[in-house]
Short mmCIF file of C-alpha atoms in Angstrom, two decimals:
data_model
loop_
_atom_site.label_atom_id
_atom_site.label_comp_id
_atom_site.label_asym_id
_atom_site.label_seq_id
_atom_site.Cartn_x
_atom_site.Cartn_y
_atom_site.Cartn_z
CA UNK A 15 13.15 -26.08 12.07
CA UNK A 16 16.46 -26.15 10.91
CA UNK A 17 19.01 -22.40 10.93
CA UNK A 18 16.96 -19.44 9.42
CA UNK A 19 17.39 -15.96 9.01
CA UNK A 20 15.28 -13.59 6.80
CA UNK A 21 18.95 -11.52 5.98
CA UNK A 22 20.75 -13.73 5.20
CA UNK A 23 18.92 -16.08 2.52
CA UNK A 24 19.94 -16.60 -1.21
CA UNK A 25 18.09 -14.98 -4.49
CA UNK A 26 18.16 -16.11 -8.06
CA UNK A 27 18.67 -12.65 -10.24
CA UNK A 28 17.37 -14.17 -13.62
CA UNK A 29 14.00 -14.25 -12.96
CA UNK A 30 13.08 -17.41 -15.89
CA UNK A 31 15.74 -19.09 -13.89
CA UNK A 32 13.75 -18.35 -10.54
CA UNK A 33 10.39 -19.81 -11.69
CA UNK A 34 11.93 -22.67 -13.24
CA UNK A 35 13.74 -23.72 -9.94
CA UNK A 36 10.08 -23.11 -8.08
CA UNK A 37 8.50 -24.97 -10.76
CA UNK A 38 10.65 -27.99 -10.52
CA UNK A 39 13.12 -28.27 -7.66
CA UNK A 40 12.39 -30.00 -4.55
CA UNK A 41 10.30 -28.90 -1.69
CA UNK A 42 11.54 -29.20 2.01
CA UNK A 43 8.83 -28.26 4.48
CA UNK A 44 10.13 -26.32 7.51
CA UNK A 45 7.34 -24.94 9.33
CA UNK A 46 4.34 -23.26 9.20
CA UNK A 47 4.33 -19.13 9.59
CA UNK A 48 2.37 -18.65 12.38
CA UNK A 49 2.02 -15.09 12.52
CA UNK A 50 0.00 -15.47 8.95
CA UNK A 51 -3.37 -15.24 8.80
CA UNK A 52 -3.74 -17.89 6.39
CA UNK A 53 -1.82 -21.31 6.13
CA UNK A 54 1.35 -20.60 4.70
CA UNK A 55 4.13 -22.34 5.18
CA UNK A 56 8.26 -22.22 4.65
CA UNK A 57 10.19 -24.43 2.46
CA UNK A 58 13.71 -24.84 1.54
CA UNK A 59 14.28 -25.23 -2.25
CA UNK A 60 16.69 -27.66 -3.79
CA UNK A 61 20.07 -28.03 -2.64
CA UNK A 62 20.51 -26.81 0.55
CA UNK A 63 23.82 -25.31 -0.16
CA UNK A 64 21.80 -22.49 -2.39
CA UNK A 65 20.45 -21.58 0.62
CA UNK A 66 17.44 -20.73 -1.32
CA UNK A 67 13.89 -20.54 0.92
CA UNK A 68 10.37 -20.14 -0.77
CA UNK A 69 6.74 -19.49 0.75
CA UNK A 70 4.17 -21.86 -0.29
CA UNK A 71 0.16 -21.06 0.52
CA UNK A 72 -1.68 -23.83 -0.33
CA UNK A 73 -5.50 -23.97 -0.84
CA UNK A 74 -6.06 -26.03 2.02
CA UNK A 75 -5.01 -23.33 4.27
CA UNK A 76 -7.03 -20.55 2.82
CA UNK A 77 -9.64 -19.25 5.88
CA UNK A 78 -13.11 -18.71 4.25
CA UNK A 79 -14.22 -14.92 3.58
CA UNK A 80 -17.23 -13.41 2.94
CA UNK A 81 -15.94 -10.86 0.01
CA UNK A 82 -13.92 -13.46 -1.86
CA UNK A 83 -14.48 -16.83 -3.30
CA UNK A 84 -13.30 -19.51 -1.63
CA UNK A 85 -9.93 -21.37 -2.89
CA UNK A 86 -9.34 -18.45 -4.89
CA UNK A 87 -6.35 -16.15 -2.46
CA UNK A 88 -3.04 -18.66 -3.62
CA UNK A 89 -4.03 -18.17 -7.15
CA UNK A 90 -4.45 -13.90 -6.59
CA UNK A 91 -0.93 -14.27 -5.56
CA UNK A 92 -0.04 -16.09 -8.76
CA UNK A 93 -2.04 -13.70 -11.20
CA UNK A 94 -0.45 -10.26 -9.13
CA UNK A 95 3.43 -11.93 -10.16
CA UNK A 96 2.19 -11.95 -13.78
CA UNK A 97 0.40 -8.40 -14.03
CA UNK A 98 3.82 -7.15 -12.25
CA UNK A 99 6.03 -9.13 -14.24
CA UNK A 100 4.33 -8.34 -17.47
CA UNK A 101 4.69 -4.47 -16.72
CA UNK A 102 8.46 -4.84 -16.19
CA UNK A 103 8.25 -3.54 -12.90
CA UNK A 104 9.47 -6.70 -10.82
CA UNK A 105 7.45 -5.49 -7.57
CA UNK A 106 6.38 -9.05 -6.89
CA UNK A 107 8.93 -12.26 -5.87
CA UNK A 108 8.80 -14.56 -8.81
CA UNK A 109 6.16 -16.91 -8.09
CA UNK A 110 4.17 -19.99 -9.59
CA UNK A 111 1.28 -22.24 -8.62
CA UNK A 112 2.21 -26.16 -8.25
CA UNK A 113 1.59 -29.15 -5.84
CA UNK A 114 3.96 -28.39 -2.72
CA UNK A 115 3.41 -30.28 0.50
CA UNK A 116 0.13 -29.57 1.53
CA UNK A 117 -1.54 -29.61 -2.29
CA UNK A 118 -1.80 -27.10 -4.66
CA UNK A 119 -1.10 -23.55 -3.90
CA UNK A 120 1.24 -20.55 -4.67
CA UNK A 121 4.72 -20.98 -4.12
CA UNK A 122 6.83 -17.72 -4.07
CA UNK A 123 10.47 -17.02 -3.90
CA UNK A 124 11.63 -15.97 -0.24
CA UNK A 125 13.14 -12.28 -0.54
CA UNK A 126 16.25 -12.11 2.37
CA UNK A 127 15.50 -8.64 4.25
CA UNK A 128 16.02 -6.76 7.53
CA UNK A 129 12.29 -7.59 8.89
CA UNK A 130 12.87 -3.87 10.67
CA UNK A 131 12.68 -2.34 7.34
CA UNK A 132 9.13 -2.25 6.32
CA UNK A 133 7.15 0.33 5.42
CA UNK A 134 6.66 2.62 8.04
CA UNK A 135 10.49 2.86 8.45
CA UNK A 136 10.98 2.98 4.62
CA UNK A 137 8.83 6.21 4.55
CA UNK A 138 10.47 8.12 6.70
CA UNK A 139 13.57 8.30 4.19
CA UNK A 140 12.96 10.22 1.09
CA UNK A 141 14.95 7.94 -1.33
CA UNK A 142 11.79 5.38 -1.08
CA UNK A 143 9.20 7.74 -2.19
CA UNK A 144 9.55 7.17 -5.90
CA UNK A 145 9.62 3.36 -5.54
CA UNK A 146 6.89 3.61 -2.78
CA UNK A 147 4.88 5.73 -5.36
CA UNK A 148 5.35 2.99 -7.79
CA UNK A 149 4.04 0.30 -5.54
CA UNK A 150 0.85 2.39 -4.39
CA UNK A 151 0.01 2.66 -7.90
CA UNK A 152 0.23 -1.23 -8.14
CA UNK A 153 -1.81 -1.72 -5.67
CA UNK A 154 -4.64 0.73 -6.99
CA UNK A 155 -4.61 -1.44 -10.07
CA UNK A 156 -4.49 -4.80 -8.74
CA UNK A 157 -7.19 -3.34 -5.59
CA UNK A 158 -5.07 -4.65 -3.32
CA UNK A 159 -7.35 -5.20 0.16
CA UNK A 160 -4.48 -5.80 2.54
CA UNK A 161 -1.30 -3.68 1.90
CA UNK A 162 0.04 -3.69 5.53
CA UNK A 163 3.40 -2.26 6.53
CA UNK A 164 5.14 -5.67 6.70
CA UNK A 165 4.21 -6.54 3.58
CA UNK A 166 6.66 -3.74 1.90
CA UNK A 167 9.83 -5.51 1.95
CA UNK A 168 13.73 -4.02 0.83
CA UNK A 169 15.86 -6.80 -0.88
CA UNK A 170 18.86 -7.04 1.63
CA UNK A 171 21.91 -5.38 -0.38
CA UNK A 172 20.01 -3.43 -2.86
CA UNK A 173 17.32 -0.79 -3.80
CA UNK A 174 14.91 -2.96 -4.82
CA UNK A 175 11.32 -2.77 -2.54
CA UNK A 176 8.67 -6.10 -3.30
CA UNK A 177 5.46 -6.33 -2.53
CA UNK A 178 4.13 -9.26 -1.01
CA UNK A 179 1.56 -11.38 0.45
CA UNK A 180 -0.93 -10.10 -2.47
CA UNK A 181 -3.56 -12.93 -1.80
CA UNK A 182 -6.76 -10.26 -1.38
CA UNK A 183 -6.63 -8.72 -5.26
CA UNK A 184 -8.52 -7.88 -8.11
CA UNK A 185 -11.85 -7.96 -6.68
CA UNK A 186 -14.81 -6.09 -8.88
CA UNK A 187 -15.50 -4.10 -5.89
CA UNK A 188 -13.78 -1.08 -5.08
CA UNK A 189 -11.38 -2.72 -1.87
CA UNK A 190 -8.60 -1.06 -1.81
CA UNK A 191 -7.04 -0.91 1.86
CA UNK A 192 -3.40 -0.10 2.16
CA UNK A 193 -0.86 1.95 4.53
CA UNK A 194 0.93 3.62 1.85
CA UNK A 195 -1.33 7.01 2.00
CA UNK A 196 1.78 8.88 3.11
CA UNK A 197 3.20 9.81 -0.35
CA UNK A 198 0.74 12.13 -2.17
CA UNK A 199 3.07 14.53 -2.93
CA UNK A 200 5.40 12.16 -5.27
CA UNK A 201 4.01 12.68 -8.66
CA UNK A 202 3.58 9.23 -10.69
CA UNK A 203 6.01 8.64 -13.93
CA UNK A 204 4.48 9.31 -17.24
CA UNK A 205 5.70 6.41 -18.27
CA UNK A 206 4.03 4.27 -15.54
CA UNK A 207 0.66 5.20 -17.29
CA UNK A 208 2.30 4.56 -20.23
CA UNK A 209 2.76 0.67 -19.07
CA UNK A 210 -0.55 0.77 -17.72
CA UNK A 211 -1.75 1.41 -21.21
CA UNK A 212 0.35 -1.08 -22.65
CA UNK A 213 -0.99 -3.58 -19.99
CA UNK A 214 -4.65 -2.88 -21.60
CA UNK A 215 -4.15 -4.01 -24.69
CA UNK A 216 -2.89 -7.41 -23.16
CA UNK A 217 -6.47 -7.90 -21.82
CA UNK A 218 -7.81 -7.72 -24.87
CA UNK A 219 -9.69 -11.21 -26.21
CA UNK A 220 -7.25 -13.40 -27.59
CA UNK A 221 -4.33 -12.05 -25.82
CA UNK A 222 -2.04 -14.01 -23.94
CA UNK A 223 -2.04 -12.31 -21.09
CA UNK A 224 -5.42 -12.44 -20.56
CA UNK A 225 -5.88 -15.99 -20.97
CA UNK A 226 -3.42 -16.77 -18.91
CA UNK A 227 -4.82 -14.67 -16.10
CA UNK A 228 -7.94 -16.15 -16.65
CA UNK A 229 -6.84 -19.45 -16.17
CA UNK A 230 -6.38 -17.75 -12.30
CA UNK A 231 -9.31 -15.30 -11.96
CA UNK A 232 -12.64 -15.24 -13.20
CA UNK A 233 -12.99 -13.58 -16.62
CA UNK A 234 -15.07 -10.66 -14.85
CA UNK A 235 -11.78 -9.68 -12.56
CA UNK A 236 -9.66 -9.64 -15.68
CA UNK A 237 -11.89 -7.21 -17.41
CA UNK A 238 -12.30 -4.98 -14.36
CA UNK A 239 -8.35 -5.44 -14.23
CA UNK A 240 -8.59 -3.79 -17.94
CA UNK A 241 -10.73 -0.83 -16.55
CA UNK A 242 -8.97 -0.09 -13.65
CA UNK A 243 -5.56 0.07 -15.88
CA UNK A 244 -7.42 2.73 -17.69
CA UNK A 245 -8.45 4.35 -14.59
CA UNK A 246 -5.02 4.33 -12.61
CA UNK A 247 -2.96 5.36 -15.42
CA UNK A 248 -4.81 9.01 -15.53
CA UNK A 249 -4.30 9.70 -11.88
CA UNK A 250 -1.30 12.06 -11.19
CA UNK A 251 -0.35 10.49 -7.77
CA UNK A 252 -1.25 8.72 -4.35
CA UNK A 253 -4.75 10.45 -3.63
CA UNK A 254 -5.42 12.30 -0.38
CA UNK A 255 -8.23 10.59 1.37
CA UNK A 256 -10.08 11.34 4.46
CA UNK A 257 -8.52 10.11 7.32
CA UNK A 258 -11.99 8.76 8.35
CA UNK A 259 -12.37 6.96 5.06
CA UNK A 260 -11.95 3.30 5.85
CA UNK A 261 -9.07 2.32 3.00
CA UNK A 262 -6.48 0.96 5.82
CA UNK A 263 -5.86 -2.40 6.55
CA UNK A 264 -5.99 -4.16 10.16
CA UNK A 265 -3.84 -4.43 11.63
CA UNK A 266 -1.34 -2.02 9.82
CA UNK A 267 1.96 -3.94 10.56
#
């Protein structure tokens, strides 16, 4: 594998600029992640003086599980970019499905970061509760299964936290599993229901929201989508949950 480091990679600020350069620029394979739990895999993208990296999880390396349809995880990455995008709140890389080297799959733009700052360090500074508020609240409505610490990322440079690896989403189950339990005293912004309710009427019939989403998940998952929006946007905050209750991932980093 040729030079990488997670800090020091490039980003694309417009974000139609980003998804048109992951739509259509070049693909250089440079290894496979092997601490993933599913095949996913580390490409440069275009010109390597952009010094521009993406993540591509193709089908093909999707393990088989017994809660979710098979083939389905790359596209649950693809559909979480769009509900986040759509919102405005920009908690999710921009990322696309297309053909990359091993077939079709997601393909997401590589966010440089300290990998020291995930979660569990984030927490323990105050500034990050509002943001880390924001992204627990995502996660309610998208039912994320897997929020581990690692997967809580700061853009190197800025205040800006993503969300990634968001493969195990929008289930009709109740699934939620994540670390960020910590928070329950930050209040949610009014105007994060407000989106919430916005985001509704999007998954209405005939919407294009919806149909693009359901070009992604099955028309069932949108729908529950719809009802959990409604659901999520009256709670007040993170909810305090028995420690006993079984709504963490494994493991949590």
């Amino acid at each position: 594998m040729e030079p990488f480091s997670a800090q020091q990679t490039g980003w694309i600020d417009d974000p139609d600029e980003a998804l048109r350069r992951l739509a259509t620029d070049d693909l250089h394979p440079l290894g496979w992640i092997t601490s993933a739990s599913n095949g996913t895999m580390l490409c440069r993208l275009g010109d390597p003086a952009d010094e521009l990296y993406a993540v591509h999880k193709p089908e093909v390396g999707e393990r088989p599980l017994w809660d979710f349809p098979d083939g389905t995880l790359h596209r649950r990455e693809v559909a979480t970019f769009l509900v986040s995008d759509f919102l405005g709140w920009d908690l999710v890389p921009p990322t696309v499905l297309r053909e990359g080297p091993e077939g079709s799959g997601s393909l997401q733009l590589f966010v440089p970061h300290d990998p020291a700052e995930h979660y569990f360090a984030l927490v323990e500074d105050a500034r990050w509760h509002v943001p880390l508020a924001r992204l627990a609240m995502f996660d309610f409505l998208t039912n994320n299964a897997d929020r581990k610490g690692g997967h809580v990322l700061r853009r190197r440079d800025t205040d800006h936290l993503y969300g990634i690896d968001n493969g195990l989403t929008f289930h009709v189950e109740e699934k939620i599993r994540t670390v960020v339990w910590d928070i329950a005293h930050i209040p949610f912004d009014v105007a994060w229901a407000d989106d919430l309710r916005r985001l509704q009427g999007a998954l209405e019939p005939g919407e294009a929201l919806r149909a693009a989403l359901c070009e992604l998940l099955a028309p069932v998952e949108v729908d529950v989508l719809a009802g959990r929006a409604e659901v999520v946007a009256g709670l007040d905050a993170v909810p305090v949950i028995d420690p006993e209750d079984r709504h963490y991932p494994w493991p949590p980093l």
